[in-house]
Coordinates of C-alpha atoms in Angstrom, one line a residue:
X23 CA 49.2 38.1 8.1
X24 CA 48.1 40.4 11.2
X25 CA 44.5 39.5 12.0
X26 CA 44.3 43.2 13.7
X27 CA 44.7 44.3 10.1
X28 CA 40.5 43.0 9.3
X29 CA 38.1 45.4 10.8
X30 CA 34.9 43.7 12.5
X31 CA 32.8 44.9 9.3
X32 CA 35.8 42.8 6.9
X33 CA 35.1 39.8 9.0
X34 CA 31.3 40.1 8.4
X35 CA 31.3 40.5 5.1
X36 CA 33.8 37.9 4.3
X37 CA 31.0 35.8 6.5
X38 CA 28.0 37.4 4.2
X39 CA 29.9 36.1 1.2
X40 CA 30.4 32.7 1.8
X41 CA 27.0 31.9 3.1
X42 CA 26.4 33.2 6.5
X43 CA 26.5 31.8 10.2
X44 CA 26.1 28.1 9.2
X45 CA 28.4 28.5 6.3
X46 CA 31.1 30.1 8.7
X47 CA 30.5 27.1 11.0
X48 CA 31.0 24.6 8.4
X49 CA 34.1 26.2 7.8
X50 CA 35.6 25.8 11.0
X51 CA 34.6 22.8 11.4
X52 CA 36.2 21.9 7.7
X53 CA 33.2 20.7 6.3
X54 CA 32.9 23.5 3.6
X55 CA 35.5 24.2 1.1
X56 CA 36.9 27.6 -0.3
X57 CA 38.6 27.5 -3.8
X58 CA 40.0 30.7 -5.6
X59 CA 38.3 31.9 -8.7
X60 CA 41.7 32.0 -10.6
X61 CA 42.2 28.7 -12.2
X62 CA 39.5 27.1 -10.3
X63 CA 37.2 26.4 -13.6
X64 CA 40.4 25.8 -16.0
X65 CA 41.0 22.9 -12.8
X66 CA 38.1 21.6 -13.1
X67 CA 37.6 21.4 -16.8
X68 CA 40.8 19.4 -16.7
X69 CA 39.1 16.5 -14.4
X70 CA 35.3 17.2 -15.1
X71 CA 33.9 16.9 -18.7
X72 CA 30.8 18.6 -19.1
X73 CA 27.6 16.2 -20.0
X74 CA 25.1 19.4 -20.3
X75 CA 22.4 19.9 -18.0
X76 CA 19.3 18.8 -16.6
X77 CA 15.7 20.1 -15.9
X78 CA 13.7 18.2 -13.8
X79 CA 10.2 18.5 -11.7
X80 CA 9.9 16.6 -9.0
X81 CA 6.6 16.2 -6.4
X82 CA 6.6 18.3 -3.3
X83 CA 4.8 15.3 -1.0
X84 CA 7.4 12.6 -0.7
X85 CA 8.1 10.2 2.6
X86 CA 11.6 9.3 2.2
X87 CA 11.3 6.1 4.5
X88 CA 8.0 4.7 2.1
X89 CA 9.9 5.0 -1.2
X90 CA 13.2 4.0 -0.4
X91 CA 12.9 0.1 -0.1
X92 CA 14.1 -3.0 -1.7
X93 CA 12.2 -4.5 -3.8
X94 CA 10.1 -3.4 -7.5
X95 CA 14.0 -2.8 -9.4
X96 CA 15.4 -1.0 -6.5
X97 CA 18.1 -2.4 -3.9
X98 CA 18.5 0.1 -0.8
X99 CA 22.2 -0.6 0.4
X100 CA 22.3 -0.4 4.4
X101 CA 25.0 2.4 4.2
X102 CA 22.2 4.8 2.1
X103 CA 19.4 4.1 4.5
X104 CA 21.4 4.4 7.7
X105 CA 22.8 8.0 6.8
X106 CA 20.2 9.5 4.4
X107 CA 17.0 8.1 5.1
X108 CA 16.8 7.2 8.9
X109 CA 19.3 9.8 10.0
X110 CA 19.1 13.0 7.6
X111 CA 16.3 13.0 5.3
X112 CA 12.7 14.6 6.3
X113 CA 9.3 13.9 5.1
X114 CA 7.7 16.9 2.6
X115 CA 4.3 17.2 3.4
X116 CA 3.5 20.2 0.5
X117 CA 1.0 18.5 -1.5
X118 CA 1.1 17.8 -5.2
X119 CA 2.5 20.9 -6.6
X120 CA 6.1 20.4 -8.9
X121 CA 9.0 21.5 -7.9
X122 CA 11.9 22.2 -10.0
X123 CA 15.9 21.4 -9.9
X124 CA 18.4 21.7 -12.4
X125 CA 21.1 19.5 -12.2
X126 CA 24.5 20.2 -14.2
X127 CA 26.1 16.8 -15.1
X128 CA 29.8 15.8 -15.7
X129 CA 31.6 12.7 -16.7
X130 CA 34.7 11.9 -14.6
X131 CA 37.9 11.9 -16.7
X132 CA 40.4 11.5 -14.0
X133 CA 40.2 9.7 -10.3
X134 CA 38.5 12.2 -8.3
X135 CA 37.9 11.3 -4.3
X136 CA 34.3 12.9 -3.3
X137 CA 36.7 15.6 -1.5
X138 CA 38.2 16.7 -4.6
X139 CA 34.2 16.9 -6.3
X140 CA 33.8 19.0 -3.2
X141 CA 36.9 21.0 -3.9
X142 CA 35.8 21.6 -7.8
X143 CA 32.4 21.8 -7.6
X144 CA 31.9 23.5 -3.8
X145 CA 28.1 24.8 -4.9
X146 CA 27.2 20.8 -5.6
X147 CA 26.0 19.3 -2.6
X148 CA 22.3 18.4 -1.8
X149 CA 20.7 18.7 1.6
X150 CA 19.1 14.9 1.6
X151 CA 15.7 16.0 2.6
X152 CA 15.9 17.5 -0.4
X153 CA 18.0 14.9 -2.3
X154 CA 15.7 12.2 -1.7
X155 CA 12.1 13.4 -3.4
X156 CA 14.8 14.4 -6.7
X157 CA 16.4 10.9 -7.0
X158 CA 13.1 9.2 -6.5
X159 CA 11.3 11.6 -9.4
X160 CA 14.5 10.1 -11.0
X161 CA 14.3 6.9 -10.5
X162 CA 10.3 7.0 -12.0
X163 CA 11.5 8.6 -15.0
X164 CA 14.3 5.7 -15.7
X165 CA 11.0 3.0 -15.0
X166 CA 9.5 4.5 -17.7
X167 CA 12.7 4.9 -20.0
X168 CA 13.0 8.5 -19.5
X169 CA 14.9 11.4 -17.9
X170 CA 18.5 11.7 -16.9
X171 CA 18.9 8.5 -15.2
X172 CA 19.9 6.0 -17.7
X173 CA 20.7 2.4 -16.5
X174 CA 24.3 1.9 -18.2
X175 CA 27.7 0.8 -17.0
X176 CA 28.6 4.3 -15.1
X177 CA 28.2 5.1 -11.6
X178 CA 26.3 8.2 -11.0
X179 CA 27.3 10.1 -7.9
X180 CA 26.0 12.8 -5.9
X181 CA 27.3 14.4 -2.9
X182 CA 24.7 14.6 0.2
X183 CA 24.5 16.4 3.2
X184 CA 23.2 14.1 6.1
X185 CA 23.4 15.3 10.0
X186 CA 25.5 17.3 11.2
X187 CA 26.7 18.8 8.2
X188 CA 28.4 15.6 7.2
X189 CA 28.6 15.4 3.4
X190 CA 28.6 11.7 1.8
X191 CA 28.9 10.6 -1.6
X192 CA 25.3 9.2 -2.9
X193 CA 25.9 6.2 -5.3
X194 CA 23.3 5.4 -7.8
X195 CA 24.4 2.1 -10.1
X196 CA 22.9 0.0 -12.4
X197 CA 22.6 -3.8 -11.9
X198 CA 21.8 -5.8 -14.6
X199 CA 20.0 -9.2 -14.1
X200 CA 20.7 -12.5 -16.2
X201 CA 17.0 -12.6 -16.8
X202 CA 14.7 -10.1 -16.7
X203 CA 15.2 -6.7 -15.7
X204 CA 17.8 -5.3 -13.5
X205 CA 17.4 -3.3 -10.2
X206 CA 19.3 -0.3 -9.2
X207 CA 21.1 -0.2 -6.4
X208 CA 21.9 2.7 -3.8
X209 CA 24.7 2.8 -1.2
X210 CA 27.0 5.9 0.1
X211 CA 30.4 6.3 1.0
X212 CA 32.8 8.7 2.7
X213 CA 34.5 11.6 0.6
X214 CA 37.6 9.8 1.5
X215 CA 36.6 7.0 -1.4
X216 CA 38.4 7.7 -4.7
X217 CA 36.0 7.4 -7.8
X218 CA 37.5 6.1 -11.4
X219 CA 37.0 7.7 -14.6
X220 CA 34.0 7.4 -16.6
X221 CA 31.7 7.7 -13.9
X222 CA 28.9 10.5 -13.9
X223 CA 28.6 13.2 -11.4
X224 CA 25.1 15.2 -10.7
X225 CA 25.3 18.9 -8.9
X226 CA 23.6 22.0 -9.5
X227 CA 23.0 24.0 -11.9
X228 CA 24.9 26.8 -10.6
X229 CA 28.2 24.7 -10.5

Protein backbone atom coordinates (compact mmCIF):
# COMPACT_ATOMS: atom_id res chain seq x y z
CA UNK A 1 0.00 0.00 0.00
CA UNK A 2 1.38 3.69 -1.26
CA UNK A 3 -0.07 6.20 1.13
CA UNK A 4 0.45 8.89 -1.83
CA UNK A 5 -2.28 6.87 -3.38
CA UNK A 6 -5.24 8.66 -0.63
CA UNK A 7 -5.95 12.12 -1.53
CA UNK A 8 -6.29 14.68 1.51
CA UNK A 9 -10.22 14.60 0.89
CA UNK A 10 -9.87 10.31 1.26
CA UNK A 11 -8.20 10.83 4.51
CA UNK A 12 -10.99 13.14 5.73
CA UNK A 13 -13.55 11.24 5.03
CA UNK A 14 -12.28 8.04 6.23
CA UNK A 15 -11.88 10.43 9.55
CA UNK A 16 -15.80 11.67 9.03
CA UNK A 17 -16.71 7.99 9.10
CA UNK A 18 -15.30 6.68 11.96
CA UNK A 19 -16.23 9.42 14.31
CA UNK A 20 -14.14 12.50 13.83
CA UNK A 21 -11.01 14.13 15.43
CA UNK A 22 -11.42 12.31 18.80
CA UNK A 23 -12.31 9.15 17.13
CA UNK A 24 -9.09 9.40 14.86
CA UNK A 25 -7.13 10.06 18.12
CA UNK A 26 -8.42 7.10 19.84
CA UNK A 27 -7.33 5.31 16.97
CA UNK A 28 -3.78 6.09 17.09
CA UNK A 29 -3.56 5.79 20.28
CA UNK A 30 -5.28 2.12 19.95
CA UNK A 31 -8.01 2.77 22.09
CA UNK A 32 -10.72 2.43 19.45
CA UNK A 33 -11.31 -0.59 17.35
CA UNK A 34 -12.09 -1.02 13.58
CA UNK A 35 -13.76 -4.39 12.47
CA UNK A 36 -14.86 -5.14 8.82
CA UNK A 37 -18.46 -5.48 8.08
CA UNK A 38 -17.99 -8.89 6.27
CA UNK A 39 -18.30 -11.50 8.86
CA UNK A 40 -18.14 -9.19 11.72
CA UNK A 41 -21.99 -10.01 12.90
CA UNK A 42 -21.87 -13.87 11.75
CA UNK A 43 -18.50 -13.47 14.51
CA UNK A 44 -20.24 -12.18 16.88
CA UNK A 45 -23.29 -14.25 16.82
CA UNK A 46 -20.99 -17.14 17.30
CA UNK A 47 -19.76 -15.73 20.83
CA UNK A 48 -22.70 -13.37 21.74
CA UNK A 49 -26.24 -14.71 22.20
CA UNK A 50 -28.78 -12.20 21.88
CA UNK A 51 -30.97 -11.54 25.27
CA UNK A 52 -33.30 -8.77 23.39
CA UNK A 53 -33.19 -5.34 24.42
CA UNK A 54 -33.90 -2.83 26.92
CA UNK A 55 -35.74 0.54 27.29
CA UNK A 56 -34.91 2.45 30.13
CA UNK A 57 -35.52 6.25 31.64
CA UNK A 58 -33.28 7.36 33.76
CA UNK A 59 -33.17 11.08 35.85
CA UNK A 60 -31.14 13.75 34.33
CA UNK A 61 -29.95 15.25 38.02
CA UNK A 62 -27.64 12.61 39.43
CA UNK A 63 -24.25 13.22 41.66
CA UNK A 64 -22.20 10.21 40.96
CA UNK A 65 -20.10 10.58 44.29
CA UNK A 66 -23.72 10.74 46.65
CA UNK A 67 -25.18 7.56 45.11
CA UNK A 68 -22.36 5.37 44.75
CA UNK A 69 -21.59 4.22 48.38
CA UNK A 70 -21.55 1.15 50.50
CA UNK A 71 -24.08 0.57 52.40
CA UNK A 72 -28.38 0.13 51.77
CA UNK A 73 -27.62 -3.46 49.40
CA UNK A 74 -24.84 -1.90 47.54
CA UNK A 75 -20.95 -2.60 48.02
CA UNK A 76 -18.77 0.05 45.98
CA UNK A 77 -15.41 -2.03 45.20
CA UNK A 78 -12.33 0.44 45.44
CA UNK A 79 -11.32 -0.34 41.74
CA UNK A 80 -15.09 1.22 40.57
CA UNK A 81 -14.81 4.25 42.67
CA UNK A 82 -11.24 5.08 41.90
CA UNK A 83 -11.69 4.98 38.00
CA UNK A 84 -15.41 5.87 37.45
CA UNK A 85 -16.49 7.88 40.10
CA UNK A 86 -13.53 9.99 41.45
CA UNK A 87 -11.59 10.09 38.24
CA UNK A 88 -14.19 10.02 35.12
CA UNK A 89 -17.64 10.46 36.05
CA UNK A 90 -19.37 14.13 36.27
CA UNK A 91 -22.18 15.45 38.13
CA UNK A 92 -25.66 16.14 35.88
CA UNK A 93 -27.11 19.07 37.08
CA UNK A 94 -30.43 18.97 34.33
CA UNK A 95 -33.21 18.78 36.74
CA UNK A 96 -35.88 16.18 36.84
CA UNK A 97 -36.61 15.55 33.26
CA UNK A 98 -36.15 11.54 31.94
CA UNK A 99 -33.83 10.68 29.86
CA UNK A 100 -33.78 7.62 27.74
CA UNK A 101 -31.17 4.62 26.81
CA UNK A 102 -31.66 1.54 25.14
CA UNK A 103 -29.50 -0.97 26.02
CA UNK A 104 -29.10 -4.26 23.71
CA UNK A 105 -28.24 -7.28 26.00
CA UNK A 106 -26.21 -10.54 25.27
CA UNK A 107 -25.35 -13.67 27.18
CA UNK A 108 -21.68 -14.71 26.79
CA UNK A 109 -21.39 -18.16 25.21
CA UNK A 110 -17.70 -18.37 24.89
CA UNK A 111 -14.70 -16.63 27.05
CA UNK A 112 -14.56 -13.25 25.68
CA UNK A 113 -11.76 -10.71 27.27
CA UNK A 114 -13.46 -7.04 27.46
CA UNK A 115 -11.03 -6.49 24.32
CA UNK A 116 -12.70 -8.96 22.32
CA UNK A 117 -16.49 -7.21 23.61
CA UNK A 118 -14.69 -4.24 22.26
CA UNK A 119 -13.70 -5.92 19.06
CA UNK A 120 -17.55 -7.34 18.48
CA UNK A 121 -19.46 -4.82 19.73
CA UNK A 122 -17.07 -1.52 18.94
CA UNK A 123 -20.51 0.91 19.26
CA UNK A 124 -20.89 -0.53 23.13
CA UNK A 125 -18.98 1.54 25.31
CA UNK A 126 -20.51 4.21 27.78
CA UNK A 127 -18.86 7.47 28.64
CA UNK A 128 -19.14 7.04 32.69
CA UNK A 129 -20.65 10.40 33.27
CA UNK A 130 -23.11 8.98 31.41
CA UNK A 131 -22.80 5.35 32.72
CA UNK A 132 -23.35 6.21 36.17
CA UNK A 133 -27.06 8.08 36.35
CA UNK A 134 -28.11 4.60 33.98
CA UNK A 135 -26.72 1.90 36.36
CA UNK A 136 -28.07 3.81 39.36
CA UNK A 137 -31.89 4.15 37.62
CA UNK A 138 -30.86 0.37 37.39
CA UNK A 139 -30.06 -0.44 40.40
CA UNK A 140 -33.67 1.38 41.89
CA UNK A 141 -35.51 -0.64 39.50
CA UNK A 142 -33.84 -4.08 40.84
CA UNK A 143 -34.86 -2.53 44.73
CA UNK A 144 -38.11 -2.65 43.71
CA UNK A 145 -37.98 -6.06 41.75
CA UNK A 146 -38.02 -4.50 38.45
CA UNK A 147 -36.19 -3.61 35.18
CA UNK A 148 -33.29 -5.25 33.52
CA UNK A 149 -31.15 -5.79 36.51
CA UNK A 150 -32.01 -9.03 37.94
CA UNK A 151 -30.04 -10.29 41.04
CA UNK A 152 -29.04 -13.96 39.70
CA UNK A 153 -25.81 -15.97 39.47
CA UNK A 154 -24.44 -14.00 36.14
CA UNK A 155 -22.12 -11.17 36.02
CA UNK A 156 -23.35 -8.31 34.17
CA UNK A 157 -20.73 -6.32 32.36
CA UNK A 158 -20.48 -3.11 30.79
CA UNK A 159 -17.58 -1.46 29.20
CA UNK A 160 -16.83 2.30 30.41
CA UNK A 161 -14.93 5.06 29.27
CA UNK A 162 -13.03 6.79 32.22
CA UNK A 163 -10.16 9.52 31.58
CA UNK A 164 -8.25 9.68 29.00
CA UNK A 165 -10.11 7.57 26.79
CA UNK A 166 -9.34 4.52 28.89
CA UNK A 167 -12.15 1.94 28.47
CA UNK A 168 -12.69 -0.57 31.64
CA UNK A 169 -14.97 -3.32 32.02
CA UNK A 170 -17.91 -2.20 34.66
CA UNK A 171 -18.84 -5.36 36.79
CA UNK A 172 -22.24 -5.46 38.33
CA UNK A 173 -22.69 -8.94 40.55
CA UNK A 174 -25.06 -10.14 42.80
CA UNK A 175 -24.14 -11.20 46.40
CA UNK A 176 -26.38 -13.12 48.16
CA UNK A 177 -26.48 -12.95 52.07
CA UNK A 178 -27.10 -16.12 54.48
CA UNK A 179 -29.81 -14.02 56.02
CA UNK A 180 -31.58 -11.37 54.73
CA UNK A 181 -31.17 -9.69 51.59
CA UNK A 182 -28.06 -9.58 49.50
CA UNK A 183 -26.15 -6.43 48.27
CA UNK A 184 -24.68 -5.89 44.95
CA UNK A 185 -21.46 -5.36 44.40
CA UNK A 186 -19.47 -3.08 41.83
CA UNK A 187 -15.78 -3.29 40.88
CA UNK A 188 -13.97 -2.83 37.23
CA UNK A 189 -11.22 -4.41 35.63
CA UNK A 190 -8.88 -3.99 32.66
CA UNK A 191 -10.05 -5.26 29.03
CA UNK A 192 -7.12 -7.53 29.48
CA UNK A 193 -9.52 -9.76 32.05
CA UNK A 194 -11.05 -12.75 30.22
CA UNK A 195 -14.86 -13.16 31.19
CA UNK A 196 -16.50 -16.94 31.26
CA UNK A 197 -19.63 -17.98 29.65
CA UNK A 198 -22.85 -17.28 30.89
CA UNK A 199 -22.25 -13.91 31.91
CA UNK A 200 -24.44 -10.99 30.63
CA UNK A 201 -23.23 -8.11 28.62
CA UNK A 202 -25.15 -4.52 28.44
CA UNK A 203 -24.32 -2.04 25.23
CA UNK A 204 -26.28 -0.03 23.07
CA UNK A 205 -28.88 -0.35 21.24
CA UNK A 206 -27.18 0.35 18.04
CA UNK A 207 -24.75 -2.68 18.51
Amino acid sequence: MRYSDFTPAQVREVGRIIGGASAVKRLLARKLVVVPTEGWKPLRKSKLESNGCSSLVYWGHHIPSAYFKSGNGLHVGKSFYTTIIRAAAQAVLSGSTGKHVCMSRYYLKAQLSGRELMTLCPSAVFHATEFCPILARMLDLSAQGRGPLTNNARTKLFLVEAVFGRVYVAVVHWQPAQSGSGKWQLSTETLDRVWMPGGEFFGRHSL
